[in-house]
Amino acid sequence: MKEKLIRFMQGRYGIDTLNNHALFLVIALFIVNIFFNNRIIMWLGYLIWLLVIYRMFSRQTYKRYQENEKYLKRIKPIQQWFNLQKKRLSDRSHKYYRCPSCKQMVRLPKGKGKIIVTCPSCHQKFEKRT
Ligand SMILES: [Zn+2]
């Protein structure tokens, strides 16, 4: 049985971030739909589910890979924002800012007053209150 499954999955795409997030969305839609009992939400959930299954068993792995890469590029700013919030919460003795010219993240010690910051990446100087 296990060998049959392995043989069946050979050359097929499988799970990636896009599929994982889509499945999460499907579950969220079905949970929301417990309260609304809406047909459109239900069919949307099934449609996304079908797409996930299609992508999982697809043999065009390169195309699926490219879709996932596109998706990862799109959600990168959101992931960066979440990472920044995590850092801010766990590190209370520093402040985090982005360089206004190159967007490089800089970490500054708190409680030093107004300071001139030199970006470690592009060497642009900017003023920040810590
Ligand atoms: Zn910079």
XYZ file of N, CA and C and ligand atoms in Angstrom:
391
model
N 0.825 -1.209 0.000
C 0.000 0.000 0.000
C 0.859 1.258 0.000
N 1.882 1.263 0.885
C 2.750 2.428 0.992
C 3.552 2.616 -0.290
N 4.019 1.482 -0.856
C 4.791 1.564 -2.109
C 3.926 2.090 -3.247
N 2.660 1.650 -3.254
C 1.734 2.120 -4.289
C 1.593 3.641 -4.209
N 1.470 4.129 -2.975
C 1.308 5.567 -2.766
C 2.566 6.302 -3.213
N 3.726 5.754 -2.850
C 4.994 6.378 -3.238
C 5.099 6.426 -4.764
N 4.740 5.296 -5.433
C 4.801 5.248 -6.887
C 3.824 6.253 -7.495
N 2.648 6.374 -6.865
C 1.642 7.306 -7.380
C 2.120 8.748 -7.276
N 2.822 9.064 -6.190
C 3.252 10.445 -5.955
C 4.543 10.795 -6.700
N 5.196 9.807 -7.299
C 6.448 10.070 -7.995
C 6.226 11.039 -9.159
N 7.041 12.084 -9.224
C 6.920 13.055 -10.306
C 5.788 14.035 -10.106
N 5.087 13.902 -8.997
C 4.006 14.853 -8.729
C 4.508 15.930 -7.776
N 3.770 17.037 -7.745
C 4.306 18.231 -7.103
C 4.312 18.164 -5.579
N 3.175 17.861 -4.976
C 3.121 17.778 -3.519
C 2.748 19.092 -2.855
N 3.243 19.283 -1.636
C 2.832 20.419 -0.803
C 3.887 21.526 -0.878
N 3.429 22.770 -0.938
C 4.323 23.925 -0.815
C 3.629 24.996 0.016
N 4.263 26.148 0.127
C 3.693 27.216 0.960
C 2.330 27.659 0.433
N 2.236 27.824 -0.881
C 0.965 28.269 -1.470
C -0.159 27.276 -1.143
N 0.132 25.982 -1.288
C -0.875 24.967 -0.959
C -1.237 24.991 0.522
N -0.222 25.124 1.360
C -0.475 25.186 2.802
C -1.376 26.351 3.164
N -1.060 27.537 2.640
C -1.854 28.720 2.954
C -3.257 28.600 2.377
N -3.358 28.014 1.180
C -4.672 27.841 0.563
C -5.528 26.885 1.403
N -4.903 25.814 1.886
C -5.644 24.870 2.734
C -6.108 25.542 4.023
N -5.233 26.370 4.572
C -5.584 27.117 5.777
C -6.784 28.026 5.502
N -6.760 28.664 4.322
C -7.871 29.531 3.923
C -9.164 28.727 3.795
N -9.064 27.517 3.216
C -10.237 26.657 3.067
C -10.837 26.357 4.450
N -9.974 25.981 5.395
C -10.450 25.665 6.747
C -11.102 26.901 7.362
N -10.452 28.067 7.190
C -11.001 29.313 7.734
C -12.367 29.607 7.119
N -12.478 29.412 5.797
C -13.760 29.665 5.121
C -14.847 28.748 5.666
N -14.514 27.465 5.858
C -15.520 26.525 6.366
C -15.919 26.865 7.802
N -14.963 27.318 8.606
C -15.287 27.710 9.988
C -16.192 28.942 9.984
N -15.835 29.932 9.134
C -16.672 31.134 9.022
C -18.072 30.744 8.564
N -18.126 29.782 7.661
C -19.407 29.382 7.091
C -20.301 28.641 8.083
N -19.752 28.169 9.189
C -20.587 27.570 10.231
C -21.604 28.614 10.698
N -21.143 29.879 10.759
C -22.002 30.951 11.263
C -22.895 31.553 10.188
N -22.385 31.592 8.930
C -23.146 32.262 7.874
C -23.990 31.299 7.045
N -23.532 30.048 6.952
C -24.219 29.039 6.140
C -24.519 29.566 4.742
N -23.480 30.124 4.119
C -23.631 30.759 2.820
C -23.121 29.832 1.715
N -23.902 29.675 0.639
C -23.516 28.777 -0.450
C -22.268 29.250 -1.179
N -22.166 30.571 -1.381
C -21.017 31.107 -2.131
C -19.720 30.815 -1.368
N -19.734 31.045 -0.052
C -18.542 30.764 0.763
C -18.215 29.278 0.687
N -19.256 28.434 0.756
C -19.049 26.989 0.700
C -18.407 26.579 -0.622
N -18.951 27.079 -1.741
C -18.417 26.700 -3.059
C -17.029 27.266 -3.275
N -16.787 28.466 -2.746
C -15.453 29.049 -2.847
C -14.440 28.161 -2.113
N -14.858 27.685 -0.935
C -14.008 26.774 -0.172
C -13.696 25.508 -0.946
N -14.744 24.903 -1.550
C -14.544 23.673 -2.326
C -13.665 23.924 -3.550
N -13.858 25.091 -4.182
C -13.084 25.431 -5.380
C -11.590 25.538 -5.037
N -11.285 26.256 -3.940
C -9.883 26.403 -3.532
C -9.311 25.036 -3.162
N -10.139 24.223 -2.503
C -9.720 22.875 -2.116
C -9.346 22.045 -3.348
N -10.207 22.134 -4.366
C -9.936 21.419 -5.626
C -8.633 21.899 -6.255
N -8.416 23.217 -6.226
C -7.182 23.761 -6.786
C -5.956 23.227 -6.041
N -6.076 23.130 -4.704
C -4.971 22.601 -3.897
C -4.687 21.154 -4.305
N -5.758 20.369 -4.454
C -5.579 18.960 -4.843
C -4.969 18.875 -6.239
N -5.450 19.716 -7.153
C -4.901 19.737 -8.505
C -3.402 20.059 -8.478
N -3.019 21.075 -7.699
C -1.611 21.475 -7.632
C -0.766 20.370 -7.008
N -1.330 19.706 -5.964
C -0.588 18.645 -5.280
C -0.237 17.492 -6.205
N -1.198 17.088 -7.046
C -1.001 15.915 -7.892
C -0.510 16.267 -9.286
N -0.263 17.545 -9.510
C 0.182 17.982 -10.830
C 1.561 17.406 -11.157
N 1.754 17.051 -12.425
C 3.064 16.560 -12.865
C 3.914 17.697 -13.451
N 3.287 18.868 -13.641
C 4.043 20.013 -14.162
C 4.696 20.743 -12.994
N 5.703 20.092 -12.423
C 6.281 20.596 -11.182
C 6.909 21.974 -11.365
N 7.497 22.228 -12.544
C 8.162 23.516 -12.731
C 7.154 24.665 -12.706
N 6.006 24.443 -13.386
C 4.958 25.473 -13.393
C 4.474 25.735 -11.967
N 4.237 24.652 -11.198
C 3.747 24.796 -9.825
C 4.779 25.512 -8.970
N 6.058 25.177 -9.213
C 7.142 25.820 -8.482
C 7.142 27.321 -8.739
N 6.944 27.689 -10.022
C 6.926 29.108 -10.370
C 5.751 29.824 -9.717
N 4.589 29.170 -9.670
C 3.414 29.755 -9.007
C 3.735 30.045 -7.545
N 4.383 29.048 -6.907
C 4.728 29.207 -5.495
C 5.716 30.353 -5.299
N 6.712 30.450 -6.202
C 7.697 31.527 -6.106
C 7.020 32.895 -6.219
N 6.081 33.009 -7.172
C 5.336 34.256 -7.361
C 4.593 34.612 -6.077
N 3.949 33.586 -5.505
C 3.170 33.790 -4.284
C 4.082 34.249 -3.143
N 5.237 33.582 -3.006
C 6.171 33.940 -1.933
C 6.648 35.379 -2.093
N 6.866 35.807 -3.345
C 7.303 37.172 -3.605
C 6.224 38.163 -3.168
N 4.964 37.821 -3.484
C 3.837 38.695 -3.130
C 3.694 38.851 -1.622
N 3.855 37.758 -0.869
C 3.593 37.830 0.573
C 4.825 38.240 1.370
N 5.947 38.466 0.676
C 7.180 38.814 1.386
C 7.018 40.042 2.302
N 6.411 41.160 1.810
C 6.249 42.319 2.708
C 5.425 41.983 3.953
N 4.410 41.147 3.796
C 3.561 40.772 4.934
C 4.381 39.965 5.941
N 5.171 39.004 5.422
C 6.009 38.192 6.308
C 7.044 39.053 7.016
N 7.618 40.026 6.275
C 8.605 40.920 6.891
C 7.964 41.726 8.012
N 6.736 42.185 7.771
C 6.034 42.967 8.790
C 5.810 42.118 10.044
N 5.382 40.858 9.862
C 5.165 39.978 11.010
C 6.467 39.711 11.759
N 7.555 39.510 11.004
C 8.854 39.278 11.641
C 9.293 40.489 12.463
N 9.031 41.688 11.914
C 9.395 42.909 12.629
C 8.609 43.033 13.928
N 7.312 42.732 13.874
C 6.493 42.815 15.092
C 6.983 41.814 16.134
N 7.377 40.634 15.669
C 7.895 39.609 16.577
C 9.162 40.103 17.262
N 10.059 40.703 16.461
C 11.314 41.236 17.003
C 11.031 42.327 18.023
N 10.099 43.248 17.670
C 9.783 44.366 18.555
C 9.244 43.860 19.883
N 8.440 42.795 19.826
C 7.845 42.257 21.053
C 8.880 41.552 21.927
N 9.816 40.843 21.287
C 10.761 40.051 22.075
C 11.970 40.859 22.531
N 12.267 41.961 21.845
C 13.454 42.746 22.176
C 13.024 44.139 22.636
N 12.789 44.279 23.938
C 12.254 45.530 24.461
C 13.329 46.587 24.698
N 14.605 46.202 24.603
C 15.665 47.173 24.894
C 16.168 47.860 23.624
N 15.606 47.502 22.478
C 16.025 48.135 21.234
C 14.818 48.596 20.429
N 15.095 49.563 19.539
C 14.062 49.991 18.595
C 14.503 49.591 17.200
N 13.518 49.263 16.358
C 13.831 48.851 14.989
C 13.295 49.883 14.004
N 14.172 50.313 13.108
C 13.767 51.262 12.072
C 14.257 50.772 10.724
N 13.609 51.286 9.693
C 14.099 51.014 8.334
C 14.823 52.241 7.822
N 15.906 52.007 7.105
C 16.626 53.097 6.460
C 15.693 53.711 5.415
N 15.536 55.053 5.417
C 14.604 55.673 4.460
C 15.034 55.523 3.002
N 16.313 55.292 2.743
C 16.718 55.209 1.326
C 16.806 53.771 0.813
N 17.337 52.824 1.620
C 17.493 51.465 1.081
C 16.618 50.437 1.801
N 15.847 50.864 2.801
C 14.915 49.982 3.535
C 15.606 48.907 4.383
N 16.904 49.042 4.582
C 17.634 48.116 5.451
C 17.159 48.305 6.893
N 16.958 47.196 7.617
C 16.533 47.275 9.010
C 17.721 47.634 9.897
N 17.531 48.623 10.776
C 18.593 48.953 11.731
C 18.040 48.830 13.151
N 18.865 48.325 14.053
C 18.475 48.124 15.438
C 19.210 49.142 16.290
N 18.442 49.934 17.069
C 19.049 50.985 17.880
C 18.704 50.753 19.349
N 19.694 51.029 20.254
C 19.391 50.891 21.683
C 18.386 51.947 22.116
N 17.473 51.579 22.996
C 16.441 52.511 23.456
C 17.013 53.486 24.471
N 16.372 54.669 24.594
C 16.688 55.612 25.653
C 17.965 56.406 25.450
N 18.388 56.608 24.222
C 19.598 57.406 23.955
C 19.248 58.795 23.441
N 17.969 59.133 23.370
C 17.560 60.441 22.872
C 17.643 60.501 21.357
N 17.789 61.749 20.854
C 17.870 61.931 19.409
C 19.268 61.556 18.938
N 19.372 60.672 17.980
C 20.687 60.285 17.480
C 20.718 60.301 15.956
N 21.928 60.505 15.445
C 22.129 60.428 13.994
C 22.543 58.987 13.676
N 21.796 58.350 12.831
C 22.068 56.956 12.493
C 22.723 56.902 11.118
N 23.775 56.109 11.006
C 24.369 55.863 9.693
C 23.964 54.455 9.269
N 23.295 54.352 8.153
C 22.839 53.050 7.676
C 24.046 52.150 7.398
N 24.050 50.921 7.949
C 25.191 50.026 7.730
C 25.302 49.544 6.281
N 24.219 49.679 5.546
C 24.230 49.145 4.185
C 24.573 50.212 3.136
N 23.880 51.373 3.210
C 24.106 52.387 2.166
C 24.800 53.643 2.698
N 25.085 53.676 4.014
C 25.794 54.782 4.677
C 25.062 56.113 4.616
N 23.779 56.102 4.329
C 22.938 57.297 4.394
C 22.754 57.647 5.878
N 22.804 58.946 6.203
C 22.601 59.371 7.586
C 21.162 59.850 7.776
N 20.541 59.454 8.885
C 19.208 59.945 9.204
C 19.038 60.060 10.705
N 18.108 60.951 11.132
C 17.937 61.224 12.555
C 16.776 60.401 13.102
N 16.984 59.821 14.287
C 15.898 59.070 14.925
C 15.910 59.313 16.423
N 14.730 59.223 17.006
C 14.579 59.351 18.442
C 14.482 57.937 19.010
N 15.316 57.631 20.011
C 15.276 56.267 20.571
C 14.758 56.257 22.003
Zn 20.339 52.415 3.855
